[in-house]
Coordinates of C-alpha atoms in Angstrom, one line a residue:
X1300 CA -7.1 3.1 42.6
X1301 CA -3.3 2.4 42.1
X1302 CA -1.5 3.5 45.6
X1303 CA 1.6 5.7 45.3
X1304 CA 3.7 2.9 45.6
X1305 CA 1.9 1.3 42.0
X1306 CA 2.2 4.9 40.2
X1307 CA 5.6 5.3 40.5
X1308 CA 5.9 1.7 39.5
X1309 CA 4.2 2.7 36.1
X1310 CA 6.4 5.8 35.6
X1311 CA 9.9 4.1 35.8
X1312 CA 9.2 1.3 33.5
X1313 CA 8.1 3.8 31.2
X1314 CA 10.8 5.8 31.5
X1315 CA 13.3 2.1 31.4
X1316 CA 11.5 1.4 27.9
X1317 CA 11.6 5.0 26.4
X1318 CA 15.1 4.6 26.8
X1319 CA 15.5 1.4 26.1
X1320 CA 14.3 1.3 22.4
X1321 CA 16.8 0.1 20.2
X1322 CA 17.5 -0.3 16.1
X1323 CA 18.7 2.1 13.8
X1324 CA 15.6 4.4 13.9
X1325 CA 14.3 3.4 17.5
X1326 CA 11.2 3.3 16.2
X1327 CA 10.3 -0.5 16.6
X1328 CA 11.8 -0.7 20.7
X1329 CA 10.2 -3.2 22.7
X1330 CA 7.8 -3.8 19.6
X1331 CA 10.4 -5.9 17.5
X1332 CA 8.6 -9.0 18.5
X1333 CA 5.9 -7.5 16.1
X1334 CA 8.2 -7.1 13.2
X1335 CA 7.3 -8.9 10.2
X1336 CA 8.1 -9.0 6.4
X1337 CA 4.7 -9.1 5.9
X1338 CA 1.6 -9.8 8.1
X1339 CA -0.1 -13.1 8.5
X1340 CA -3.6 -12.2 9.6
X1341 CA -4.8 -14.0 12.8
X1342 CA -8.0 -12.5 12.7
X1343 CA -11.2 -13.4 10.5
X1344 CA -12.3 -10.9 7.7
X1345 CA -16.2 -9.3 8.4
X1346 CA -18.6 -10.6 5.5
X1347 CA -20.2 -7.9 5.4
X1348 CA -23.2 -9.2 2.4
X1349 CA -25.3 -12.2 2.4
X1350 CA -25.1 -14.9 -0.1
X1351 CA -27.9 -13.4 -2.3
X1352 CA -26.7 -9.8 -2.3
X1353 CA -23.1 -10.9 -3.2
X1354 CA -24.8 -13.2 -6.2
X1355 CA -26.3 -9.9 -7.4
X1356 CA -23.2 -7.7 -7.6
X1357 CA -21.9 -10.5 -9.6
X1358 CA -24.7 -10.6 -11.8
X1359 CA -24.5 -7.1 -12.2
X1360 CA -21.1 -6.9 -13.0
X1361 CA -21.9 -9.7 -15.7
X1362 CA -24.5 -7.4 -17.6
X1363 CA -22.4 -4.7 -17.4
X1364 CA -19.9 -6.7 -19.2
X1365 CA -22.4 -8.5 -21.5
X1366 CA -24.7 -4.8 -22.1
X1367 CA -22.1 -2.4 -22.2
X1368 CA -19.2 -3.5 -22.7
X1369 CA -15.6 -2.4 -22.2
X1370 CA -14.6 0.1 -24.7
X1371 CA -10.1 -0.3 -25.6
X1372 CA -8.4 2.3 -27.1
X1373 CA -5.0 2.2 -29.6
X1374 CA -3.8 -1.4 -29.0
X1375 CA -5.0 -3.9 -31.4
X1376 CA -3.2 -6.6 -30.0
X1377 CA -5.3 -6.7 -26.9
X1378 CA -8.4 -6.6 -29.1
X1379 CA -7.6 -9.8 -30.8
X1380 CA -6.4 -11.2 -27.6
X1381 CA -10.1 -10.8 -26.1
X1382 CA -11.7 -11.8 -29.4
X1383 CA -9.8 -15.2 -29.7
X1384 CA -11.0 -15.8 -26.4
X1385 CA -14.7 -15.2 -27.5
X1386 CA -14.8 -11.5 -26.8
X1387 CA -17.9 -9.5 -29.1
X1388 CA -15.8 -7.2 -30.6
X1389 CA -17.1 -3.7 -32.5
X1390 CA -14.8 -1.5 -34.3
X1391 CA -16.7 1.9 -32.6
X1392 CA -14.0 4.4 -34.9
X1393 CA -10.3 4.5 -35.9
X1394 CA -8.1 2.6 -32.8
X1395 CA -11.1 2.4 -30.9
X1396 CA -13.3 -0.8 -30.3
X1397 CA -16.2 -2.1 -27.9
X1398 CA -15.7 -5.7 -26.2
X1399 CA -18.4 -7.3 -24.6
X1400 CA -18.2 -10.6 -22.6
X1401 CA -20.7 -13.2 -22.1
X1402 CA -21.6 -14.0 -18.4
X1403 CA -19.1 -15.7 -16.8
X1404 CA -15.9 -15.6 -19.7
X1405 CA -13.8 -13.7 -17.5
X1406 CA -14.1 -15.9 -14.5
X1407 CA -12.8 -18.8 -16.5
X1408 CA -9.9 -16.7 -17.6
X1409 CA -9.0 -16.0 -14.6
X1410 CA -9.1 -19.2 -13.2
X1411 CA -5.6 -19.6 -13.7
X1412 CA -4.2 -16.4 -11.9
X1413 CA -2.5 -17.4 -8.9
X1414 CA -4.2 -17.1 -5.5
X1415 CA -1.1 -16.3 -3.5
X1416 CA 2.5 -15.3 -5.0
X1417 CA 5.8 -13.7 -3.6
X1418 CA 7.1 -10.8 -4.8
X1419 CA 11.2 -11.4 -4.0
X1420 CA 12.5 -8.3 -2.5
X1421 CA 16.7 -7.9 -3.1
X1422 CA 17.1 -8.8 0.6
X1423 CA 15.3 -12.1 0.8
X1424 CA 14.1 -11.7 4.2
X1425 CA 12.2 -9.0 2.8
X1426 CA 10.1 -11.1 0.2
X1427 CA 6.3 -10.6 0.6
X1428 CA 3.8 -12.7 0.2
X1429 CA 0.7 -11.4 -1.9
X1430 CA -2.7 -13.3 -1.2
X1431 CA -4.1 -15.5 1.2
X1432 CA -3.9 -14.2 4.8
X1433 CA -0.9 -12.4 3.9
X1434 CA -1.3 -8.5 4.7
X1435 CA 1.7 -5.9 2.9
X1436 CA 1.5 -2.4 3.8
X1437 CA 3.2 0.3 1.1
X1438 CA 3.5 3.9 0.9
X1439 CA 1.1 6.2 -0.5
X1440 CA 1.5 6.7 -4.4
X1441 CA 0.9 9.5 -7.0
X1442 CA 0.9 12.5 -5.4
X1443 CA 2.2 15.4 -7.2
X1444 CA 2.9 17.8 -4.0
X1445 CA 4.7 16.8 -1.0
X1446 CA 4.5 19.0 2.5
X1447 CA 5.6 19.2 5.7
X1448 CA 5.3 21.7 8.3
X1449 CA 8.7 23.9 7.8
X1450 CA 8.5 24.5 4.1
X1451 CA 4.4 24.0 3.5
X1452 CA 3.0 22.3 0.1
X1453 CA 5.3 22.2 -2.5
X1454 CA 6.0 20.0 -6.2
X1455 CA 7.4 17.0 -5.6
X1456 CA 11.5 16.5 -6.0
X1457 CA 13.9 13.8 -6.7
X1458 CA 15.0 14.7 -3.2
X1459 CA 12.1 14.5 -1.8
X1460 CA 11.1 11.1 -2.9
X1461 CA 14.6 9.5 -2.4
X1462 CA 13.4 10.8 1.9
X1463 CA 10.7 9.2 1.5
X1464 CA 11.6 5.9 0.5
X1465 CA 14.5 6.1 3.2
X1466 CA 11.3 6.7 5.7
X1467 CA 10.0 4.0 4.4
X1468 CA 13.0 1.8 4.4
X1469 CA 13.4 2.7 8.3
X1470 CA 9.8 1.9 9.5
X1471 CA 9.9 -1.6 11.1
X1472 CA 6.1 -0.9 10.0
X1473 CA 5.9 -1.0 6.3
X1474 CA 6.4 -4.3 4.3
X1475 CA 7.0 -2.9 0.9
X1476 CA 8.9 0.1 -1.1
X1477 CA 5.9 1.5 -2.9
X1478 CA 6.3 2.9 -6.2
X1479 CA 5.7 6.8 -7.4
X1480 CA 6.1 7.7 -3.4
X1481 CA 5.8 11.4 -5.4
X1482 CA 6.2 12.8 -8.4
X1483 CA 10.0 14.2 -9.0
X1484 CA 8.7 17.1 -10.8
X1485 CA 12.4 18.7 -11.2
X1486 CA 13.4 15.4 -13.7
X1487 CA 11.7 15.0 -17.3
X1488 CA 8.8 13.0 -17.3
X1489 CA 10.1 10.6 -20.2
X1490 CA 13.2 10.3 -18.0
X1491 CA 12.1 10.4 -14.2
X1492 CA 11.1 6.4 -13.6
X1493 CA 14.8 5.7 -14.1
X1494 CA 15.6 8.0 -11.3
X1495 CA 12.6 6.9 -9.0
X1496 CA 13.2 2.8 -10.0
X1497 CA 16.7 3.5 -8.9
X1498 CA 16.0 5.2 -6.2
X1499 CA 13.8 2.0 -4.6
X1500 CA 17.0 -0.1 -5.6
X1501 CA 19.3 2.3 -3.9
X1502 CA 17.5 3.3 -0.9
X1503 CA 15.5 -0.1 0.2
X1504 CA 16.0 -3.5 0.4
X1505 CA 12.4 -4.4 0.1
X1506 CA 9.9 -5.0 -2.6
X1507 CA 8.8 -2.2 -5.2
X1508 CA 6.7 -1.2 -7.8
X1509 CA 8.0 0.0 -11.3
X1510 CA 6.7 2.3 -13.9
X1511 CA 3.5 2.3 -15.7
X1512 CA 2.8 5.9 -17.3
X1513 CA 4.4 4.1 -20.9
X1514 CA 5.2 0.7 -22.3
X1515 CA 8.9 1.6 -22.8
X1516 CA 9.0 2.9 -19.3
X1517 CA 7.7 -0.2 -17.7
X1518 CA 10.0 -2.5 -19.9
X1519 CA 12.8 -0.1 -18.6
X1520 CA 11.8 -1.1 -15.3
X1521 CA 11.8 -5.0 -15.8
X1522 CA 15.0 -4.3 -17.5
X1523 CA 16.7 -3.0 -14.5
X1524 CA 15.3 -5.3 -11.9
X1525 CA 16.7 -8.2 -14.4
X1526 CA 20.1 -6.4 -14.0
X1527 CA 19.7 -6.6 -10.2
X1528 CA 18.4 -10.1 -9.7
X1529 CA 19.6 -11.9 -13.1
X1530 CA 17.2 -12.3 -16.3
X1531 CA 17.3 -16.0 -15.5
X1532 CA 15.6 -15.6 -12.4
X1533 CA 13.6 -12.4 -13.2
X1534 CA 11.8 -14.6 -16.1
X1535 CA 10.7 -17.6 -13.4
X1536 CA 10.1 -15.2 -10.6
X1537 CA 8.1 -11.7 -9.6
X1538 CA 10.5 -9.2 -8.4
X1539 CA 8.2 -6.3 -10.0
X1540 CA 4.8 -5.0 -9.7
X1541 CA 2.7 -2.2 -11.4
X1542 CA 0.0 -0.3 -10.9
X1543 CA -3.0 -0.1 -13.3
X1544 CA -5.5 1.9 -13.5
X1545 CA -8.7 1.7 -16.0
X1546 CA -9.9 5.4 -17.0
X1547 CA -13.2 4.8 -15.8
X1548 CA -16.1 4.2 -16.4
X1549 CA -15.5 1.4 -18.6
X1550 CA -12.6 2.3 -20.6
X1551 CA -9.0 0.6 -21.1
X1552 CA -6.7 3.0 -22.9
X1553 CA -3.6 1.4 -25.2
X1554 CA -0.5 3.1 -22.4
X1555 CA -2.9 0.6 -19.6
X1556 CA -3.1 -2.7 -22.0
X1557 CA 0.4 -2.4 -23.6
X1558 CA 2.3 -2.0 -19.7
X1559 CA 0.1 -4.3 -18.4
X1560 CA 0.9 -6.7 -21.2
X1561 CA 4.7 -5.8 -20.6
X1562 CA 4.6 -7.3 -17.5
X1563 CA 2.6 -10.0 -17.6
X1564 CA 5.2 -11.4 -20.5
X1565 CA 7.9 -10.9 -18.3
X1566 CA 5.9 -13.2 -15.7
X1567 CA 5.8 -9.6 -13.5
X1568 CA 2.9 -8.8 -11.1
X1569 CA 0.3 -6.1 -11.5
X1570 CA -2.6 -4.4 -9.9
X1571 CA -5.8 -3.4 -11.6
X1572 CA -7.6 -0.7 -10.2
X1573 CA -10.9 1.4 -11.1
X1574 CA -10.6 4.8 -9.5
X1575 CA -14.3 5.0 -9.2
X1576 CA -15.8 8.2 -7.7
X1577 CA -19.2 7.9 -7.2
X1578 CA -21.6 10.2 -9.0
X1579 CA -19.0 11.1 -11.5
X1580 CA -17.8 8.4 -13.1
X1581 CA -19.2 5.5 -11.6
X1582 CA -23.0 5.2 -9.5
X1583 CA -23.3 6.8 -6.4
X1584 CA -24.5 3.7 -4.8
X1585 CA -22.3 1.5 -2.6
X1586 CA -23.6 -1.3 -4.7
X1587 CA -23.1 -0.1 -8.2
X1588 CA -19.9 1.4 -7.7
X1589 CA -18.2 -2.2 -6.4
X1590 CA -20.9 -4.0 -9.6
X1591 CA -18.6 -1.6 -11.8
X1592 CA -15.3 -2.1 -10.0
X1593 CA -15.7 -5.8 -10.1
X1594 CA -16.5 -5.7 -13.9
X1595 CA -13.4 -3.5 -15.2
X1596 CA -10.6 -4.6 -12.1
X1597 CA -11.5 -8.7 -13.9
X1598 CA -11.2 -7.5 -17.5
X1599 CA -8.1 -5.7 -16.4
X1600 CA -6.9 -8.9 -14.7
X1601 CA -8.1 -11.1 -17.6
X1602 CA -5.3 -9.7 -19.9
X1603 CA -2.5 -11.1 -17.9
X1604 CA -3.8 -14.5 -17.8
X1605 CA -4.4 -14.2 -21.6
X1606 CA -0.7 -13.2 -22.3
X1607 CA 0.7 -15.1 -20.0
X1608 CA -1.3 -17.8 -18.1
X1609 CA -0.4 -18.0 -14.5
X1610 CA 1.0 -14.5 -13.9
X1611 CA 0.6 -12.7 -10.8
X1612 CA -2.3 -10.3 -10.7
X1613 CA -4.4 -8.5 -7.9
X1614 CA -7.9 -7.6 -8.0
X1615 CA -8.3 -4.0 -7.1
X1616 CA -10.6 -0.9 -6.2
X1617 CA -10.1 2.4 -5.8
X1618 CA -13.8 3.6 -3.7
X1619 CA -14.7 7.2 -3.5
X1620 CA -17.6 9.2 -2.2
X1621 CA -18.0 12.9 -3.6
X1622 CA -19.3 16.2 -2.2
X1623 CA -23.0 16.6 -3.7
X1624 CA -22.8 20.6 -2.9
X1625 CA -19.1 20.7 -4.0
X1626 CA -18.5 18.4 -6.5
X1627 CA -15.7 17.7 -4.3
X1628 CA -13.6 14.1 -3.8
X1629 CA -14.3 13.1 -0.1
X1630 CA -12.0 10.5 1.5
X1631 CA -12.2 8.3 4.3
X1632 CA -15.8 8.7 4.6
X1633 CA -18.2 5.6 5.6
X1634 CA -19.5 4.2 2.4
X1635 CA -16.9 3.5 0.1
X1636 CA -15.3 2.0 3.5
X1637 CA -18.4 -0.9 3.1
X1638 CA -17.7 -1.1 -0.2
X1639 CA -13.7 -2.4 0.6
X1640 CA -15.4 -5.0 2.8
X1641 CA -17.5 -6.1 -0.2
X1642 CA -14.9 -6.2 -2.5
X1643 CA -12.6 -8.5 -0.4
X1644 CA -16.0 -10.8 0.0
X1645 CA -15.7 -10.8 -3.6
X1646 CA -12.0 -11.4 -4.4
X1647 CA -12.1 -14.3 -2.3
X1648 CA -15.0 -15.7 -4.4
X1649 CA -12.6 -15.4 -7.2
X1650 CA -9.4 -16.7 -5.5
X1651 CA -7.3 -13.8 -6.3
X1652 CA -5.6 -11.7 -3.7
X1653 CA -7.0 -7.8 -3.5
X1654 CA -6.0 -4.2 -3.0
X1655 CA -8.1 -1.6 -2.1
X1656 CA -8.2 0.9 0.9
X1657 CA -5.9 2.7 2.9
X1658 CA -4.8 5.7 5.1
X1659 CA -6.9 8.2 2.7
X1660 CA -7.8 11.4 3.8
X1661 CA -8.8 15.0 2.9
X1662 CA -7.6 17.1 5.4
X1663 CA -5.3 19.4 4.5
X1664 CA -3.0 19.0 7.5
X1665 CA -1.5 15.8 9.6
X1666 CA -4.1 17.2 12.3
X1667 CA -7.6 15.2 14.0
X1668 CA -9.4 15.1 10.3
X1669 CA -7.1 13.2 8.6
X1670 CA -6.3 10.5 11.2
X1671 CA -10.0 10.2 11.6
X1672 CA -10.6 9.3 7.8
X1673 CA -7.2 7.3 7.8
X1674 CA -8.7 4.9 9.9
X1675 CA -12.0 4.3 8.6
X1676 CA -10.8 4.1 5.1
X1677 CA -8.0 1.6 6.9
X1678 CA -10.1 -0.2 9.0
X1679 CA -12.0 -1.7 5.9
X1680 CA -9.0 -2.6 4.3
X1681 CA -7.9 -4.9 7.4
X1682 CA -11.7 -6.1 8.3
X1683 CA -12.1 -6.7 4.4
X1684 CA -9.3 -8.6 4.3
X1685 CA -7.0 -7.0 1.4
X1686 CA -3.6 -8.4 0.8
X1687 CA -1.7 -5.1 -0.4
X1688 CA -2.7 -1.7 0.5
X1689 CA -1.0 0.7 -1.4
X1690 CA -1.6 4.3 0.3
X1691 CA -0.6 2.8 3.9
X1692 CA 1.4 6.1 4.8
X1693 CA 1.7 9.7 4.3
X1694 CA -1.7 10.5 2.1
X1695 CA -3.0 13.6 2.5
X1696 CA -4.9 16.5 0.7
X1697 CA -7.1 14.0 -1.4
X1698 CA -3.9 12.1 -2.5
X1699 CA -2.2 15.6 -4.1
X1700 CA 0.1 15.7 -1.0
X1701 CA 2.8 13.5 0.6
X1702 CA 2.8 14.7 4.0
X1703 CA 6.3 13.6 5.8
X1704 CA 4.5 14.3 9.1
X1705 CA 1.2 12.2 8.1
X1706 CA 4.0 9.7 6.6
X1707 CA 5.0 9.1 10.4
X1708 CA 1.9 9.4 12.1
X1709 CA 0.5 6.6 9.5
X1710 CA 3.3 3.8 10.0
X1711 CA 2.8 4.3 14.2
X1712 CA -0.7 3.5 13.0
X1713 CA 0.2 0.8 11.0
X1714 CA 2.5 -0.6 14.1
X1715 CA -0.5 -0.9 15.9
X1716 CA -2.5 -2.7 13.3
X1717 CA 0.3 -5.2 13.6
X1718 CA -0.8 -5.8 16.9
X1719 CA -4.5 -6.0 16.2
X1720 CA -4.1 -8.4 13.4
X1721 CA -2.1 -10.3 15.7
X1722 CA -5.7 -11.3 17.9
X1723 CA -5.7 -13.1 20.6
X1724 CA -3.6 -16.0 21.6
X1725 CA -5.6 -18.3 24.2
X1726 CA -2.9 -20.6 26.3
X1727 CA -2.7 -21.7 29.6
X1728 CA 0.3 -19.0 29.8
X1729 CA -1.6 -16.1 28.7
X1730 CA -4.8 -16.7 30.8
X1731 CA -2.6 -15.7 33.5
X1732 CA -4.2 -17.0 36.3
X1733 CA -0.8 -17.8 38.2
X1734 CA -0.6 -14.2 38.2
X1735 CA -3.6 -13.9 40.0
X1736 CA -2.6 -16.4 42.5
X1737 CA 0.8 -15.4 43.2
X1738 CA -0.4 -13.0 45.5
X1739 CA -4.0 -13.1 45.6
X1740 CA -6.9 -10.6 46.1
X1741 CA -6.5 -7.1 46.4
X1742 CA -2.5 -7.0 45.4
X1743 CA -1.1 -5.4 42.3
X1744 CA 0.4 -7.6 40.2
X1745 CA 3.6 -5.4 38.9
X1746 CA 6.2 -8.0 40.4
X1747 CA 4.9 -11.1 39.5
X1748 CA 6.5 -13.7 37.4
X1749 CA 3.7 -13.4 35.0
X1750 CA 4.0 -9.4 34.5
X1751 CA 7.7 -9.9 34.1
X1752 CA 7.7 -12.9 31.6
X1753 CA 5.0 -10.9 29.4
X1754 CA 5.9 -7.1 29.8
X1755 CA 7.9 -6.4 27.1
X1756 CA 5.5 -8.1 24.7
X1757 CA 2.3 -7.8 25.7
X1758 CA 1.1 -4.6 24.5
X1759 CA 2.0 -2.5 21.3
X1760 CA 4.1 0.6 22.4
X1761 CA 3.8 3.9 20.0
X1762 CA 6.9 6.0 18.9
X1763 CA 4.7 9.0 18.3
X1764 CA 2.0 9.2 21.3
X1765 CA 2.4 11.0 24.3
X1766 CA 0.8 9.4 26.9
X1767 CA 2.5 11.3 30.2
X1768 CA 0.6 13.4 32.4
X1769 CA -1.0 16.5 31.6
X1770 CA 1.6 18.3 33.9
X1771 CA 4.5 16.7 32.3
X1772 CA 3.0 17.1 28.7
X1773 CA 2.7 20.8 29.9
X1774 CA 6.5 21.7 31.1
X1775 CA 7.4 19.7 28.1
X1776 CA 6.2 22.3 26.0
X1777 CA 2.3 20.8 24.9
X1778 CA 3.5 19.3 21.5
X1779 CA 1.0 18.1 19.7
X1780 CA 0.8 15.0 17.4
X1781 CA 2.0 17.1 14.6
X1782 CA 4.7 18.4 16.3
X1783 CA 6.2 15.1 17.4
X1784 CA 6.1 14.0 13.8
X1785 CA 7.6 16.8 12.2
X1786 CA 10.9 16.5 15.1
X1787 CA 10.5 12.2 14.3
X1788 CA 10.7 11.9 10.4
X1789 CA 13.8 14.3 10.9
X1790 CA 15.3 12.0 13.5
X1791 CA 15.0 9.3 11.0
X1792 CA 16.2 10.6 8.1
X1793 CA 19.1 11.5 10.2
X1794 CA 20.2 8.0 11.8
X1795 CA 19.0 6.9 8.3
X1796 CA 21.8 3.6 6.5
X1797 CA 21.6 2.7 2.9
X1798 CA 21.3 -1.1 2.5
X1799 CA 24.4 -2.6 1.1
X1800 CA 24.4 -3.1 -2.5
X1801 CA 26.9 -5.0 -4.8
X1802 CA 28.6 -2.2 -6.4
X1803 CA 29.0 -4.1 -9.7
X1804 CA 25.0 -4.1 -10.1
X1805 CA 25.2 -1.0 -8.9
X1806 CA 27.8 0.6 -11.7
X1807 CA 25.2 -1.8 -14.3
X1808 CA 22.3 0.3 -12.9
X1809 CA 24.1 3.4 -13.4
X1810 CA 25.6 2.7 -17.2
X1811 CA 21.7 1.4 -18.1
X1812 CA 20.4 4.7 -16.6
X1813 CA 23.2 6.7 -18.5
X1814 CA 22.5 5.0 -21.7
X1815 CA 18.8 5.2 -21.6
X1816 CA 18.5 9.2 -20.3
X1817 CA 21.0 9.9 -23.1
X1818 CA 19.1 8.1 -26.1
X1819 CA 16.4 10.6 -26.1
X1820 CA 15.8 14.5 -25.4
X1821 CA 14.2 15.9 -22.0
X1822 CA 10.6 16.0 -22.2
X1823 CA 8.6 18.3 -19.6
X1824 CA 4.8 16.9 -20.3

């Protein structure tokens, strides 16, 4: 038991490091030896299947692609892509055709997608790397609601999304800008990726992701980034990602093949993901679900490689349990959790990086439930091994909410995952064992040169815990973990800094988003 001597010890470096974080948020502190612009992994992914189970997923997947089939609707041009390549094409009705795909076609398409790639960020010491043992943590995307404890669950504004990617921008934490943070309900929909595009340009310095809802709106969205980083260097680098997803089961609409076709021209990145919710539109079984997700996240990928060989693409999955009684979504629930650690088994067999996973949750408030789900639905993502997880902060409500308090809680998360995927570091230094002898048995070792050479980095410090004394936590006025956050993302947004921008690129942005808004009339659906 630590004397009084030890305890007060304890309370005044506590106090010395509260006090002494530093940075324009104060978030990171002491912790900036953790900051990254993306993680490298120093930890092994969990295989979670055996060699013969992981054979027949694959196989599965294969007669799912060879007996079914994927069904495309309204682009042609994709059609004929897949049937040059050998694709069993069947005109079903008007703009609507069935392609099936002998066992093992799509593999050797995608054998020239790239394993690993960088995504170049406007700041260059903010360029990720995609694949590998690289790890980039983004926002949460989609949501169509935002909340927060003052003004409750509301539509989503411009406003609100240009705070959010300021409190991403500030987290030492996050890796990437995100994309659709939330929907800016209060700006056309024809008009509003202009705003949100801009906003990532404006805001952050990092990475982002660019519009997918039309062909025109994701060709906006190339167009700008070649305005910010020159169309010589857009057309021999990715400085753009988007976000696909199949409208499952088993069906690749003409919006999905013509954006994902815009980018992969342009030489731009994208993400391919099955939002599979088991029971509904994919099996309820762990292993059917990732069979399916495997068979439409490939075909996805495979038009990339097939427009332009060699462009980036992630293998993706979107895994979610349902509600028998209800009917219900459930997040962050135990078995689509497995499934993420099978689908990063399985990426790996193909050599292509993977999203899938995240902070996911249910609960209806930043309270016990939703940090509970967040972490096993997270958990898989970093035991599985994915290389971009999309949804790393703020998801709430089933992924109809933006939660500014979650948003908070959910980077301090991901601070500490830092430190976990940082493992263990085995050295003659850290062993410590001069620490023991420096004073030897039965003394504390607070003063020795071993404490003092390590204390400042050896452990991973939250912004957002309290970890004082009942007593203290009491006269303090018992905040909870909700509390905290809703007083921290205001903090931030208040010391928030805009990155520098070149004001010429920045009057070029402007004039295209000028032009473009006034080409064509509002359109609220």
């Amino acid at each position: 038991m630590l004397d009084q001597e030890v305890t007060t010890g304890v309370r005044e470096r506590r106090s010395r490091r509260s006090s002494g974080k530093s940075g324009r948020t104060g978030e990171a502190g002491e912790n900036l030896h953790l900051r990254v612009p993306y993680i490298t992994r120093k930890v092994p992914t969990y295989d979670l299947l055996d060699e013969e189970s992981l054979i027949r997923i694959e196989a599965g997947a294969d007669r799912i692609l060879a007996e079914i089939g994927i069904e495309f609707r309204e682009d042609p041009d994709t059609v004929e892509l897949f049937r040059k390549a050998g694709g069993e094409v069947t005109n079903i009705e008007k703009d609507v055709w069935n392609i099936r795909f002998e066992p093992g076609m799509i593999r050797e398409i995608l054998k020239t997608a790239p394993a690993s790639f960088t995504q170049h960020a406007r700041n260059r010491a903010n360029n990720v790397e995609i694949g590998g043992k690289a790890m980039v943590f983004a926002p949460s995307y989609g949501s169509p609601f935002v909340m927060d404890l003052d003004k409750g669950r509301r539509y989503g504004t411009i406003e609100d999304f240009q705070n959010l990617v300021k409190l991403a921008q500030s987290s030492p934490w996050l890796h990437h800008s995100g994309g659709t943070i939330c929907e800016p309900t209060d700006v056309p929909v024809n008009k509003r990726h202009l705003d949100m595009v801009y906003a990532h340009i404006r805001y952050s310095d990092r990475a982002f992701l660019g519009s997918i809802t039309a062909p025109e709106r994701a060709e906006d969205s190339i167009e700008m980034c070649r305005i910010l980083f020159g169309a010589e260097f857009v057309d021999q680098n990715c400085v753009i990602m988007g976000n696909f997803n199949t409208t499952s089961p088993l069906v690749l609409d003409g919006a999905t093949t013509k954006g994902i076709t815009a980018y992969a021209r342009a030489g731009q990145g994208s993400i391919h993901l099955p939002f599979l919710l088991g029971g509904a539109v994919s099996p309820l079984t762990v292993a059917g679900s990732v069979a399916q997700c495997l068979a439409e996240s490939m075909v996805s990928c495979a038009i990339t490689q097939l427009v332009r060989p060699g462009a980036p693409a992630i293998l993706a999955g979107f895994l979610s349990s349902m509600s028998l009684r209800s009917g219900s979504p459930t997040f962050g629930t135990p078995e689509p959790a497995l499934g993420s650690l099978v689908m990063g088994q399985l990426a790996r067999r193909l050599n292509m990086p993977l999203r899938c996973a995240g902070n996911f949750s249910t609960s209806k408030r930043p309270d016990g439930q939703a940090m509970q789900q967040s972490m096993m639905s997270m958990m898989s993502a970093i035991q599985g091994g994915a290389n971009y997880i999309l949804h790393s902060a703020g998801f709430l409500d089933g992924l109809l909410s933006m939660s500014y308090e979650k948003f908070v809680m959910d980077t301090d998360m991901c601070g500490a995952l830092h430190a976990y995927l940082n493992g263990v570091e085995v050295t003659e230094d850290t062993l410590g064992i001069d620490a023991l002898a420096e004073q030897g048995p039965g003394k504390h070792l607070f003063s020795t040169a071993h404490t003092l050479r390590h204390y400042e980095t050896a452990y991973w410090d939250s912004a957002l815990n309290d970890d004082s004394p009942y007593e203290t936590w009491s006269e303090q006025g018992e905040a909870d973990s909700a509390t905290r956050a809703n007083k921290r993302w205001k903090d931030i947004l208040a010391k928030y800094e805009p990155p520098h921008l070149d004001a010429d690129k920045d009057e070029a942005l402007k004039d295209f988003i000028a032009r473009k808004k006034a080409s064509m009339a509002d359109l609220w659906y």
